[in-house]
Amino acid sequence: MSVGWYCLDNDIILKLATCDLLDETLKSLDIDVSILKILETAKYKFSRLQEREAKRQQGNEPVKYNLASALSIAESCSKISADEVNQNLWLELQNIEGIDAGEAILISYVSYLNQQGDPSYLLTGDKRCLRALANCGIAKIVEPLHHQIWCLEQLILKNIEVHSFDLVKQKIVPVKDCDTALKAIFGSGELATLEASQVALTAYIEDLRQHTGNLLHSYPEDEDL
């Protein structure tokens, strides 16, 4: 089993919860919930979103996320707040356009742990944040994060490899509208194929890699965690 902490941002929690793929993702990465950390404020954000979704349902509008599942995940994970991170790193990150306060907490936490020789990872769905981080020019923050970040498309590809394409497709197709990339990749529904999905996921990963330097984990090129 891998060691260290795995930090999840709110976006990745929402997407994995909605696709009902958190348990599969943990198995794919050979980790368990005891080494997950999320923002202390996550449950409050999900509660607010749940209220908005309830209003959408009343107006017969489609619901985008499974907020009940996201809240359940938030309750089961260890929490992290601004008080627990390296303040210097956190403050520097907050001055970077494209990185919000929550992402700054997670990034500073993971970066500092890696600086200290405690290999840890960030799982994120925020591509804008990753681009901003890659171009911030703060080597002491960025370099410890090299190959320590997983994006959503990498996690989906890993789940397909470890579990099966049919299982992943069955879970994603009904809720594909929760994410732009997933909607594009699985837009054909039951007609989506393994080969086409793998090609599309890899293309999304490589495009993001082009804009984020060495931040992304080297998977699928290197399957060692």
JSON list of C-alpha atoms in Angstrom, two decimals:
[
{"chain": "A", "resi": 1, "resn": "MET", "atom": "CA", "xyz": [0.00, 0.00, 0.00]},
{"chain": "A", "resi": 2, "resn": "SER", "atom": "CA", "xyz": [1.15, 3.50, -0.81]},
{"chain": "A", "resi": 3, "resn": "VAL", "atom": "CA", "xyz": [2.12, 5.83, 2.03]},
{"chain": "A", "resi": 4, "resn": "GLY", "atom": "CA", "xyz": [1.70, 9.54, 2.57]},
{"chain": "A", "resi": 5, "resn": "TRP", "atom": "CA", "xyz": [-1.40, 11.69, 2.30]},
{"chain": "A", "resi": 6, "resn": "TYR", "atom": "CA", "xyz": [-3.75, 12.01, -0.65]},
{"chain": "A", "resi": 7, "resn": "CYS", "atom": "CA", "xyz": [-5.51, 15.38, -0.69]},
{"chain": "A", "resi": 8, "resn": "LEU", "atom": "CA", "xyz": [-8.73, 15.79, -2.66]},
{"chain": "A", "resi": 9, "resn": "ASP", "atom": "CA", "xyz": [-10.09, 19.14, -3.78]},
{"chain": "A", "resi": 10, "resn": "ASN", "atom": "CA", "xyz": [-13.82, 19.87, -3.83]},
{"chain": "A", "resi": 11, "resn": "ASP", "atom": "CA", "xyz": [-14.14, 19.43, -7.59]},
{"chain": "A", "resi": 12, "resn": "ILE", "atom": "CA", "xyz": [-12.66, 15.94, -7.64]},
{"chain": "A", "resi": 13, "resn": "ILE", "atom": "CA", "xyz": [-14.87, 14.92, -4.71]},
{"chain": "A", "resi": 14, "resn": "LEU", "atom": "CA", "xyz": [-17.96, 16.12, -6.57]},
{"chain": "A", "resi": 15, "resn": "LYS", "atom": "CA", "xyz": [-17.03, 14.29, -9.75]},
{"chain": "A", "resi": 16, "resn": "LEU", "atom": "CA", "xyz": [-16.03, 11.00, -8.10]},
{"chain": "A", "resi": 17, "resn": "ALA", "atom": "CA", "xyz": [-19.08, 11.11, -5.84]},
{"chain": "A", "resi": 18, "resn": "THR", "atom": "CA", "xyz": [-21.44, 11.77, -8.73]},
{"chain": "A", "resi": 19, "resn": "CYS", "atom": "CA", "xyz": [-19.87, 8.98, -10.80]},
{"chain": "A", "resi": 20, "resn": "ASP", "atom": "CA", "xyz": [-19.87, 6.70, -7.73]},
{"chain": "A", "resi": 21, "resn": "LEU", "atom": "CA", "xyz": [-16.19, 5.97, -8.34]},
{"chain": "A", "resi": 22, "resn": "LEU", "atom": "CA", "xyz": [-14.50, 6.91, -5.08]},
{"chain": "A", "resi": 23, "resn": "ASP", "atom": "CA", "xyz": [-14.17, 3.35, -3.77]},
{"chain": "A", "resi": 24, "resn": "GLU", "atom": "CA", "xyz": [-12.89, 2.13, -7.13]},
{"chain": "A", "resi": 25, "resn": "THR", "atom": "CA", "xyz": [-10.41, 5.01, -7.27]},
{"chain": "A", "resi": 26, "resn": "LEU", "atom": "CA", "xyz": [-9.03, 4.17, -3.84]},
{"chain": "A", "resi": 27, "resn": "LYS", "atom": "CA", "xyz": [-8.58, 0.55, -4.89]},
{"chain": "A", "resi": 28, "resn": "SER", "atom": "CA", "xyz": [-6.96, 1.64, -8.14]},
{"chain": "A", "resi": 29, "resn": "LEU", "atom": "CA", "xyz": [-4.40, 3.71, -6.23]},
{"chain": "A", "resi": 30, "resn": "ASP", "atom": "CA", "xyz": [-3.99, 1.02, -3.54]},
{"chain": "A", "resi": 31, "resn": "ILE", "atom": "CA", "xyz": [-4.97, 3.37, -0.72]},
{"chain": "A", "resi": 32, "resn": "ASP", "atom": "CA", "xyz": [-7.81, 3.67, 1.77]},
{"chain": "A", "resi": 33, "resn": "VAL", "atom": "CA", "xyz": [-9.89, 6.48, 3.20]},
{"chain": "A", "resi": 34, "resn": "SER", "atom": "CA", "xyz": [-7.69, 6.77, 6.29]},
{"chain": "A", "resi": 35, "resn": "ILE", "atom": "CA", "xyz": [-5.00, 8.63, 4.32]},
{"chain": "A", "resi": 36, "resn": "LEU", "atom": "CA", "xyz": [-7.34, 11.04, 2.54]},
{"chain": "A", "resi": 37, "resn": "LYS", "atom": "CA", "xyz": [-7.51, 14.70, 3.47]},
{"chain": "A", "resi": 38, "resn": "ILE", "atom": "CA", "xyz": [-10.02, 17.27, 2.27]},
{"chain": "A", "resi": 39, "resn": "LEU", "atom": "CA", "xyz": [-10.73, 20.90, 3.05]},
{"chain": "A", "resi": 40, "resn": "GLU", "atom": "CA", "xyz": [-12.40, 21.57, 6.37]},
{"chain": "A", "resi": 41, "resn": "THR", "atom": "CA", "xyz": [-14.87, 23.78, 4.53]},
{"chain": "A", "resi": 42, "resn": "ALA", "atom": "CA", "xyz": [-15.87, 21.13, 1.96]},
{"chain": "A", "resi": 43, "resn": "LYS", "atom": "CA", "xyz": [-19.00, 20.01, 3.77]},
{"chain": "A", "resi": 44, "resn": "TYR", "atom": "CA", "xyz": [-20.28, 23.57, 4.00]},
{"chain": "A", "resi": 45, "resn": "LYS", "atom": "CA", "xyz": [-19.80, 24.12, 0.28]},
{"chain": "A", "resi": 46, "resn": "PHE", "atom": "CA", "xyz": [-21.55, 20.87, -0.55]},
{"chain": "A", "resi": 47, "resn": "SER", "atom": "CA", "xyz": [-24.43, 21.75, 1.78]},
{"chain": "A", "resi": 48, "resn": "ARG", "atom": "CA", "xyz": [-24.92, 25.07, -0.01]},
{"chain": "A", "resi": 49, "resn": "LEU", "atom": "CA", "xyz": [-24.81, 23.35, -3.37]},
{"chain": "A", "resi": 50, "resn": "GLN", "atom": "CA", "xyz": [-27.33, 20.81, -2.13]},
{"chain": "A", "resi": 51, "resn": "GLU", "atom": "CA", "xyz": [-29.75, 23.61, -1.29]},
{"chain": "A", "resi": 52, "resn": "ARG", "atom": "CA", "xyz": [-29.37, 25.03, -4.79]},
{"chain": "A", "resi": 53, "resn": "GLU", "atom": "CA", "xyz": [-29.88, 21.62, -6.36]},
{"chain": "A", "resi": 54, "resn": "ALA", "atom": "CA", "xyz": [-33.05, 21.16, -4.33]},
{"chain": "A", "resi": 55, "resn": "LYS", "atom": "CA", "xyz": [-34.42, 24.38, -5.84]},
{"chain": "A", "resi": 56, "resn": "ARG", "atom": "CA", "xyz": [-33.46, 23.18, -9.31]},
{"chain": "A", "resi": 57, "resn": "GLN", "atom": "CA", "xyz": [-35.39, 19.96, -8.70]},
{"chain": "A", "resi": 58, "resn": "GLN", "atom": "CA", "xyz": [-38.45, 21.93, -7.67]},
{"chain": "A", "resi": 59, "resn": "GLY", "atom": "CA", "xyz": [-38.26, 23.70, -11.01]},
{"chain": "A", "resi": 60, "resn": "ASN", "atom": "CA", "xyz": [-37.88, 20.35, -12.81]},
{"chain": "A", "resi": 61, "resn": "GLU", "atom": "CA", "xyz": [-34.32, 21.22, -13.83]},
{"chain": "A", "resi": 62, "resn": "PRO", "atom": "CA", "xyz": [-31.76, 18.40, -14.10]},
{"chain": "A", "resi": 63, "resn": "VAL", "atom": "CA", "xyz": [-29.53, 17.84, -11.08]},
{"chain": "A", "resi": 64, "resn": "LYS", "atom": "CA", "xyz": [-25.83, 18.00, -11.94]},
{"chain": "A", "resi": 65, "resn": "TYR", "atom": "CA", "xyz": [-24.12, 16.42, -8.91]},
{"chain": "A", "resi": 66, "resn": "ASN", "atom": "CA", "xyz": [-24.77, 13.76, -6.28]},
{"chain": "A", "resi": 67, "resn": "LEU", "atom": "CA", "xyz": [-24.40, 16.09, -3.30]},
{"chain": "A", "resi": 68, "resn": "ALA", "atom": "CA", "xyz": [-25.59, 13.51, -0.77]},
{"chain": "A", "resi": 69, "resn": "SER", "atom": "CA", "xyz": [-22.70, 11.26, -1.75]},
{"chain": "A", "resi": 70, "resn": "ALA", "atom": "CA", "xyz": [-20.25, 14.18, -1.72]},
{"chain": "A", "resi": 71, "resn": "LEU", "atom": "CA", "xyz": [-21.38, 15.11, 1.79]},
{"chain": "A", "resi": 72, "resn": "SER", "atom": "CA", "xyz": [-20.98, 11.50, 2.92]},
{"chain": "A", "resi": 73, "resn": "ILE", "atom": "CA", "xyz": [-17.41, 11.49, 1.61]},
{"chain": "A", "resi": 74, "resn": "ALA", "atom": "CA", "xyz": [-16.73, 14.80, 3.33]},
{"chain": "A", "resi": 75, "resn": "GLU", "atom": "CA", "xyz": [-17.89, 13.35, 6.65]},
{"chain": "A", "resi": 76, "resn": "SER", "atom": "CA", "xyz": [-15.62, 10.30, 6.36]},
{"chain": "A", "resi": 77, "resn": "CYS", "atom": "CA", "xyz": [-12.33, 12.04, 5.50]},
{"chain": "A", "resi": 78, "resn": "SER", "atom": "CA", "xyz": [-9.76, 13.81, 7.65]},
{"chain": "A", "resi": 79, "resn": "LYS", "atom": "CA", "xyz": [-9.96, 17.58, 7.36]},
{"chain": "A", "resi": 80, "resn": "ILE", "atom": "CA", "xyz": [-7.34, 20.24, 6.78]},
{"chain": "A", "resi": 81, "resn": "SER", "atom": "CA", "xyz": [-7.59, 23.97, 7.42]},
{"chain": "A", "resi": 82, "resn": "ALA", "atom": "CA", "xyz": [-5.42, 27.02, 6.81]},
{"chain": "A", "resi": 83, "resn": "ASP", "atom": "CA", "xyz": [-4.11, 26.79, 10.38]},
{"chain": "A", "resi": 84, "resn": "GLU", "atom": "CA", "xyz": [-2.42, 23.46, 9.62]},
{"chain": "A", "resi": 85, "resn": "VAL", "atom": "CA", "xyz": [-0.35, 24.46, 6.59]},
{"chain": "A", "resi": 86, "resn": "ASN", "atom": "CA", "xyz": [2.92, 26.29, 6.12]},
{"chain": "A", "resi": 87, "resn": "GLN", "atom": "CA", "xyz": [1.78, 29.90, 6.33]},
{"chain": "A", "resi": 88, "resn": "ASN", "atom": "CA", "xyz": [4.51, 31.31, 4.10]},
{"chain": "A", "resi": 89, "resn": "LEU", "atom": "CA", "xyz": [3.68, 28.95, 1.25]},
{"chain": "A", "resi": 90, "resn": "TRP", "atom": "CA", "xyz": [-0.05, 29.47, 1.70]},
{"chain": "A", "resi": 91, "resn": "LEU", "atom": "CA", "xyz": [0.22, 33.25, 1.62]},
{"chain": "A", "resi": 92, "resn": "GLU", "atom": "CA", "xyz": [2.40, 33.17, -1.49]},
{"chain": "A", "resi": 93, "resn": "LEU", "atom": "CA", "xyz": [-0.10, 30.95, -3.28]},
{"chain": "A", "resi": 94, "resn": "GLN", "atom": "CA", "xyz": [-3.01, 33.23, -2.45]},
{"chain": "A", "resi": 95, "resn": "ASN", "atom": "CA", "xyz": [-1.33, 36.01, -4.41]},
{"chain": "A", "resi": 96, "resn": "ILE", "atom": "CA", "xyz": [-1.46, 33.96, -7.62]},
{"chain": "A", "resi": 97, "resn": "GLU", "atom": "CA", "xyz": [-4.37, 34.65, -9.93]},
{"chain": "A", "resi": 98, "resn": "GLY", "atom": "CA", "xyz": [-6.25, 31.45, -10.68]},
{"chain": "A", "resi": 99, "resn": "ILE", "atom": "CA", "xyz": [-5.58, 29.78, -7.33]},
{"chain": "A", "resi": 100, "resn": "ASP", "atom": "CA", "xyz": [-8.32, 30.21, -4.73]},
{"chain": "A", "resi": 101, "resn": "ALA", "atom": "CA", "xyz": [-7.89, 30.02, -0.96]},
{"chain": "A", "resi": 102, "resn": "GLY", "atom": "CA", "xyz": [-8.97, 26.39, -0.74]},
{"chain": "A", "resi": 103, "resn": "GLU", "atom": "CA", "xyz": [-6.66, 25.18, -3.47]},
{"chain": "A", "resi": 104, "resn": "ALA", "atom": "CA", "xyz": [-3.86, 27.20, -1.85]},
{"chain": "A", "resi": 105, "resn": "ILE", "atom": "CA", "xyz": [-4.36, 25.25, 1.38]},
{"chain": "A", "resi": 106, "resn": "LEU", "atom": "CA", "xyz": [-4.15, 21.87, -0.34]},
{"chain": "A", "resi": 107, "resn": "ILE", "atom": "CA", "xyz": [-1.22, 22.82, -2.57]},
{"chain": "A", "resi": 108, "resn": "SER", "atom": "CA", "xyz": [0.83, 24.30, 0.26]},
{"chain": "A", "resi": 109, "resn": "TYR", "atom": "CA", "xyz": [0.12, 21.23, 2.41]},
{"chain": "A", "resi": 110, "resn": "VAL", "atom": "CA", "xyz": [1.14, 18.70, -0.24]},
{"chain": "A", "resi": 111, "resn": "SER", "atom": "CA", "xyz": [4.15, 20.73, -1.36]},
{"chain": "A", "resi": 112, "resn": "TYR", "atom": "CA", "xyz": [5.47, 21.08, 2.19]},
{"chain": "A", "resi": 113, "resn": "LEU", "atom": "CA", "xyz": [5.05, 17.37, 2.96]},
{"chain": "A", "resi": 114, "resn": "ASN", "atom": "CA", "xyz": [7.02, 16.47, -0.15]},
{"chain": "A", "resi": 115, "resn": "GLN", "atom": "CA", "xyz": [9.71, 18.97, 0.82]},
{"chain": "A", "resi": 116, "resn": "GLN", "atom": "CA", "xyz": [10.01, 17.08, 4.09]},
{"chain": "A", "resi": 117, "resn": "GLY", "atom": "CA", "xyz": [10.38, 13.73, 2.34]},
{"chain": "A", "resi": 118, "resn": "ASP", "atom": "CA", "xyz": [6.81, 12.57, 3.03]},
{"chain": "A", "resi": 119, "resn": "PRO", "atom": "CA", "xyz": [5.48, 11.65, -0.44]},
{"chain": "A", "resi": 120, "resn": "SER", "atom": "CA", "xyz": [1.96, 12.98, -0.79]},
{"chain": "A", "resi": 121, "resn": "TYR", "atom": "CA", "xyz": [-0.41, 13.67, -3.65]},
{"chain": "A", "resi": 122, "resn": "LEU", "atom": "CA", "xyz": [-3.10, 16.07, -4.79]},
{"chain": "A", "resi": 123, "resn": "LEU", "atom": "CA", "xyz": [-6.16, 14.84, -6.69]},
{"chain": "A", "resi": 124, "resn": "THR", "atom": "CA", "xyz": [-7.79, 17.77, -8.45]},
{"chain": "A", "resi": 125, "resn": "GLY", "atom": "CA", "xyz": [-10.30, 18.62, -11.12]},
{"chain": "A", "resi": 126, "resn": "ASP", "atom": "CA", "xyz": [-9.30, 22.28, -11.28]},
{"chain": "A", "resi": 127, "resn": "LYS", "atom": "CA", "xyz": [-7.31, 22.65, -14.49]},
{"chain": "A", "resi": 128, "resn": "ARG", "atom": "CA", "xyz": [-7.25, 26.45, -14.29]},
{"chain": "A", "resi": 129, "resn": "CYS", "atom": "CA", "xyz": [-5.54, 26.18, -10.92]},
{"chain": "A", "resi": 130, "resn": "LEU", "atom": "CA", "xyz": [-2.94, 23.75, -12.27]},
{"chain": "A", "resi": 131, "resn": "ARG", "atom": "CA", "xyz": [-2.09, 26.04, -15.16]},
{"chain": "A", "resi": 132, "resn": "ALA", "atom": "CA", "xyz": [-1.70, 28.97, -12.77]},
{"chain": "A", "resi": 133, "resn": "LEU", "atom": "CA", "xyz": [0.47, 26.89, -10.45]},
{"chain": "A", "resi": 134, "resn": "ALA", "atom": "CA", "xyz": [2.71, 25.69, -13.27]},
{"chain": "A", "resi": 135, "resn": "ASN", "atom": "CA", "xyz": [3.33, 29.26, -14.39]},
{"chain": "A", "resi": 136, "resn": "CYS", "atom": "CA", "xyz": [3.69, 30.93, -10.98]},
{"chain": "A", "resi": 137, "resn": "GLY", "atom": "CA", "xyz": [7.49, 30.80, -11.02]},
{"chain": "A", "resi": 138, "resn": "ILE", "atom": "CA", "xyz": [7.79, 29.78, -7.35]},
{"chain": "A", "resi": 139, "resn": "ALA", "atom": "CA", "xyz": [10.19, 26.84, -7.61]},
{"chain": "A", "resi": 140, "resn": "LYS", "atom": "CA", "xyz": [10.15, 26.01, -3.89]},
{"chain": "A", "resi": 141, "resn": "ILE", "atom": "CA", "xyz": [6.42, 25.28, -4.16]},
{"chain": "A", "resi": 142, "resn": "VAL", "atom": "CA", "xyz": [6.22, 23.80, -7.64]},
{"chain": "A", "resi": 143, "resn": "GLU", "atom": "CA", "xyz": [9.23, 21.48, -7.74]},
{"chain": "A", "resi": 144, "resn": "PRO", "atom": "CA", "xyz": [8.17, 19.33, -4.74]},
{"chain": "A", "resi": 145, "resn": "LEU", "atom": "CA", "xyz": [4.89, 18.77, -6.59]},
{"chain": "A", "resi": 146, "resn": "HIS", "atom": "CA", "xyz": [6.45, 17.31, -9.72]},
{"chain": "A", "resi": 147, "resn": "HIS", "atom": "CA", "xyz": [4.53, 14.14, -10.66]},
{"chain": "A", "resi": 148, "resn": "GLN", "atom": "CA", "xyz": [2.50, 14.35, -7.43]},
{"chain": "A", "resi": 149, "resn": "ILE", "atom": "CA", "xyz": [-0.81, 15.51, -8.93]},
{"chain": "A", "resi": 150, "resn": "TRP", "atom": "CA", "xyz": [-3.59, 13.40, -10.44]},
{"chain": "A", "resi": 151, "resn": "CYS", "atom": "CA", "xyz": [-6.26, 14.92, -12.68]},
{"chain": "A", "resi": 152, "resn": "LEU", "atom": "CA", "xyz": [-9.75, 13.48, -13.18]},
{"chain": "A", "resi": 153, "resn": "GLU", "atom": "CA", "xyz": [-8.98, 11.99, -16.59]},
{"chain": "A", "resi": 154, "resn": "GLN", "atom": "CA", "xyz": [-5.99, 10.09, -15.20]},
{"chain": "A", "resi": 155, "resn": "LEU", "atom": "CA", "xyz": [-8.14, 8.65, -12.43]},
{"chain": "A", "resi": 156, "resn": "ILE", "atom": "CA", "xyz": [-10.83, 7.55, -14.89]},
{"chain": "A", "resi": 157, "resn": "LEU", "atom": "CA", "xyz": [-8.21, 5.92, -17.12]},
{"chain": "A", "resi": 158, "resn": "LYS", "atom": "CA", "xyz": [-6.69, 4.17, -14.11]},
{"chain": "A", "resi": 159, "resn": "ASN", "atom": "CA", "xyz": [-10.11, 2.87, -13.06]},
{"chain": "A", "resi": 160, "resn": "ILE", "atom": "CA", "xyz": [-10.68, 1.48, -16.53]},
{"chain": "A", "resi": 161, "resn": "GLU", "atom": "CA", "xyz": [-7.33, -0.31, -16.36]},
{"chain": "A", "resi": 162, "resn": "VAL", "atom": "CA", "xyz": [-7.80, -1.76, -12.88]},
{"chain": "A", "resi": 163, "resn": "HIS", "atom": "CA", "xyz": [-11.52, -2.54, -12.87]},
{"chain": "A", "resi": 164, "resn": "SER", "atom": "CA", "xyz": [-13.08, -2.66, -16.33]},
{"chain": "A", "resi": 165, "resn": "PHE", "atom": "CA", "xyz": [-14.30, -0.35, -19.04]},
{"chain": "A", "resi": 166, "resn": "ASP", "atom": "CA", "xyz": [-17.83, -1.70, -18.77]},
{"chain": "A", "resi": 167, "resn": "LEU", "atom": "CA", "xyz": [-18.01, -0.93, -15.05]},
{"chain": "A", "resi": 168, "resn": "VAL", "atom": "CA", "xyz": [-16.67, 2.60, -15.49]},
{"chain": "A", "resi": 169, "resn": "LYS", "atom": "CA", "xyz": [-18.92, 3.30, -18.47]},
{"chain": "A", "resi": 170, "resn": "GLN", "atom": "CA", "xyz": [-21.96, 2.02, -16.59]},
{"chain": "A", "resi": 171, "resn": "LYS", "atom": "CA", "xyz": [-21.27, 4.48, -13.78]},
{"chain": "A", "resi": 172, "resn": "ILE", "atom": "CA", "xyz": [-20.33, 7.51, -15.88]},
{"chain": "A", "resi": 173, "resn": "VAL", "atom": "CA", "xyz": [-22.84, 7.49, -18.75]},
{"chain": "A", "resi": 174, "resn": "PRO", "atom": "CA", "xyz": [-25.94, 8.35, -16.66]},
{"chain": "A", "resi": 175, "resn": "VAL", "atom": "CA", "xyz": [-24.15, 11.30, -15.00]},
{"chain": "A", "resi": 176, "resn": "LYS", "atom": "CA", "xyz": [-21.75, 12.37, -17.77]},
{"chain": "A", "resi": 177, "resn": "ASP", "atom": "CA", "xyz": [-23.10, 15.95, -17.68]},
{"chain": "A", "resi": 178, "resn": "CYS", "atom": "CA", "xyz": [-21.27, 16.49, -14.37]},
{"chain": "A", "resi": 179, "resn": "ASP", "atom": "CA", "xyz": [-18.05, 17.21, -16.27]},
{"chain": "A", "resi": 180, "resn": "THR", "atom": "CA", "xyz": [-17.27, 18.70, -19.68]},
{"chain": "A", "resi": 181, "resn": "ALA", "atom": "CA", "xyz": [-14.59, 16.15, -20.57]},
{"chain": "A", "resi": 182, "resn": "LEU", "atom": "CA", "xyz": [-16.67, 13.18, -19.43]},
{"chain": "A", "resi": 183, "resn": "LYS", "atom": "CA", "xyz": [-19.61, 14.45, -21.47]},
{"chain": "A", "resi": 184, "resn": "ALA", "atom": "CA", "xyz": [-17.42, 14.64, -24.55]},
{"chain": "A", "resi": 185, "resn": "ILE", "atom": "CA", "xyz": [-15.77, 11.26, -24.01]},
{"chain": "A", "resi": 186, "resn": "PHE", "atom": "CA", "xyz": [-18.89, 9.31, -23.04]},
{"chain": "A", "resi": 187, "resn": "GLY", "atom": "CA", "xyz": [-21.38, 11.39, -25.03]},
{"chain": "A", "resi": 188, "resn": "SER", "atom": "CA", "xyz": [-22.35, 8.44, -27.22]},
{"chain": "A", "resi": 189, "resn": "GLY", "atom": "CA", "xyz": [-23.66, 6.64, -24.15]},
{"chain": "A", "resi": 190, "resn": "GLU", "atom": "CA", "xyz": [-23.77, 2.88, -24.42]},
{"chain": "A", "resi": 191, "resn": "LEU", "atom": "CA", "xyz": [-22.10, 3.14, -27.82]},
{"chain": "A", "resi": 192, "resn": "ALA", "atom": "CA", "xyz": [-18.89, 4.46, -26.23]},
{"chain": "A", "resi": 193, "resn": "THR", "atom": "CA", "xyz": [-16.00, 2.05, -26.84]},
{"chain": "A", "resi": 194, "resn": "LEU", "atom": "CA", "xyz": [-12.93, 1.17, -24.83]},
{"chain": "A", "resi": 195, "resn": "GLU", "atom": "CA", "xyz": [-10.47, 2.20, -27.53]},
{"chain": "A", "resi": 196, "resn": "ALA", "atom": "CA", "xyz": [-12.10, 5.55, -28.29]},
{"chain": "A", "resi": 197, "resn": "SER", "atom": "CA", "xyz": [-12.44, 6.39, -24.60]},
{"chain": "A", "resi": 198, "resn": "GLN", "atom": "CA", "xyz": [-8.81, 5.53, -23.86]},
{"chain": "A", "resi": 199, "resn": "VAL", "atom": "CA", "xyz": [-7.62, 7.66, -26.78]},
{"chain": "A", "resi": 200, "resn": "ALA", "atom": "CA", "xyz": [-9.79, 10.60, -25.71]},
{"chain": "A", "resi": 201, "resn": "LEU", "atom": "CA", "xyz": [-8.79, 10.41, -22.05]},
{"chain": "A", "resi": 202, "resn": "THR", "atom": "CA", "xyz": [-5.12, 10.21, -22.98]},
{"chain": "A", "resi": 203, "resn": "ALA", "atom": "CA", "xyz": [-5.51, 13.21, -25.28]},
{"chain": "A", "resi": 204, "resn": "TYR", "atom": "CA", "xyz": [-7.04, 15.27, -22.45]},
{"chain": "A", "resi": 205, "resn": "ILE", "atom": "CA", "xyz": [-4.20, 14.24, -20.14]},
{"chain": "A", "resi": 206, "resn": "GLU", "atom": "CA", "xyz": [-1.49, 15.09, -22.65]},
{"chain": "A", "resi": 207, "resn": "ASP", "atom": "CA", "xyz": [-3.07, 18.44, -23.45]},
{"chain": "A", "resi": 208, "resn": "LEU", "atom": "CA", "xyz": [-3.09, 19.34, -19.77]},
{"chain": "A", "resi": 209, "resn": "ARG", "atom": "CA", "xyz": [0.46, 18.08, -19.41]},
{"chain": "A", "resi": 210, "resn": "GLN", "atom": "CA", "xyz": [1.54, 20.47, -22.16]},
{"chain": "A", "resi": 211, "resn": "HIS", "atom": "CA", "xyz": [0.28, 23.39, -20.05]},
{"chain": "A", "resi": 212, "resn": "THR", "atom": "CA", "xyz": [1.40, 22.21, -16.61]},
{"chain": "A", "resi": 213, "resn": "GLY", "atom": "CA", "xyz": [4.98, 21.04, -17.04]},
{"chain": "A", "resi": 214, "resn": "ASN", "atom": "CA", "xyz": [5.93, 18.22, -14.67]},
{"chain": "A", "resi": 215, "resn": "LEU", "atom": "CA", "xyz": [3.06, 18.63, -12.22]},
{"chain": "A", "resi": 216, "resn": "LEU", "atom": "CA", "xyz": [0.95, 15.68, -13.36]},
{"chain": "A", "resi": 217, "resn": "HIS", "atom": "CA", "xyz": [1.71, 12.17, -12.22]},
{"chain": "A", "resi": 218, "resn": "SER", "atom": "CA", "xyz": [3.49, 10.33, -15.01]},
{"chain": "A", "resi": 219, "resn": "TYR", "atom": "CA", "xyz": [0.65, 7.80, -15.41]},
{"chain": "A", "resi": 220, "resn": "PRO", "atom": "CA", "xyz": [-0.13, 6.28, -17.87]},
{"chain": "A", "resi": 221, "resn": "GLU", "atom": "CA", "xyz": [3.50, 6.34, -19.05]},
{"chain": "A", "resi": 222, "resn": "ASP", "atom": "CA", "xyz": [4.75, 5.16, -15.65]},
{"chain": "A", "resi": 223, "resn": "GLU", "atom": "CA", "xyz": [2.38, 2.96, -13.67]},
{"chain": "A", "resi": 224, "resn": "ASP", "atom": "CA", "xyz": [4.44, 3.06, -10.48]},
{"chain": "A", "resi": 225, "resn": "LEU", "atom": "CA", "xyz": [2.62, 5.05, -7.79]}
]
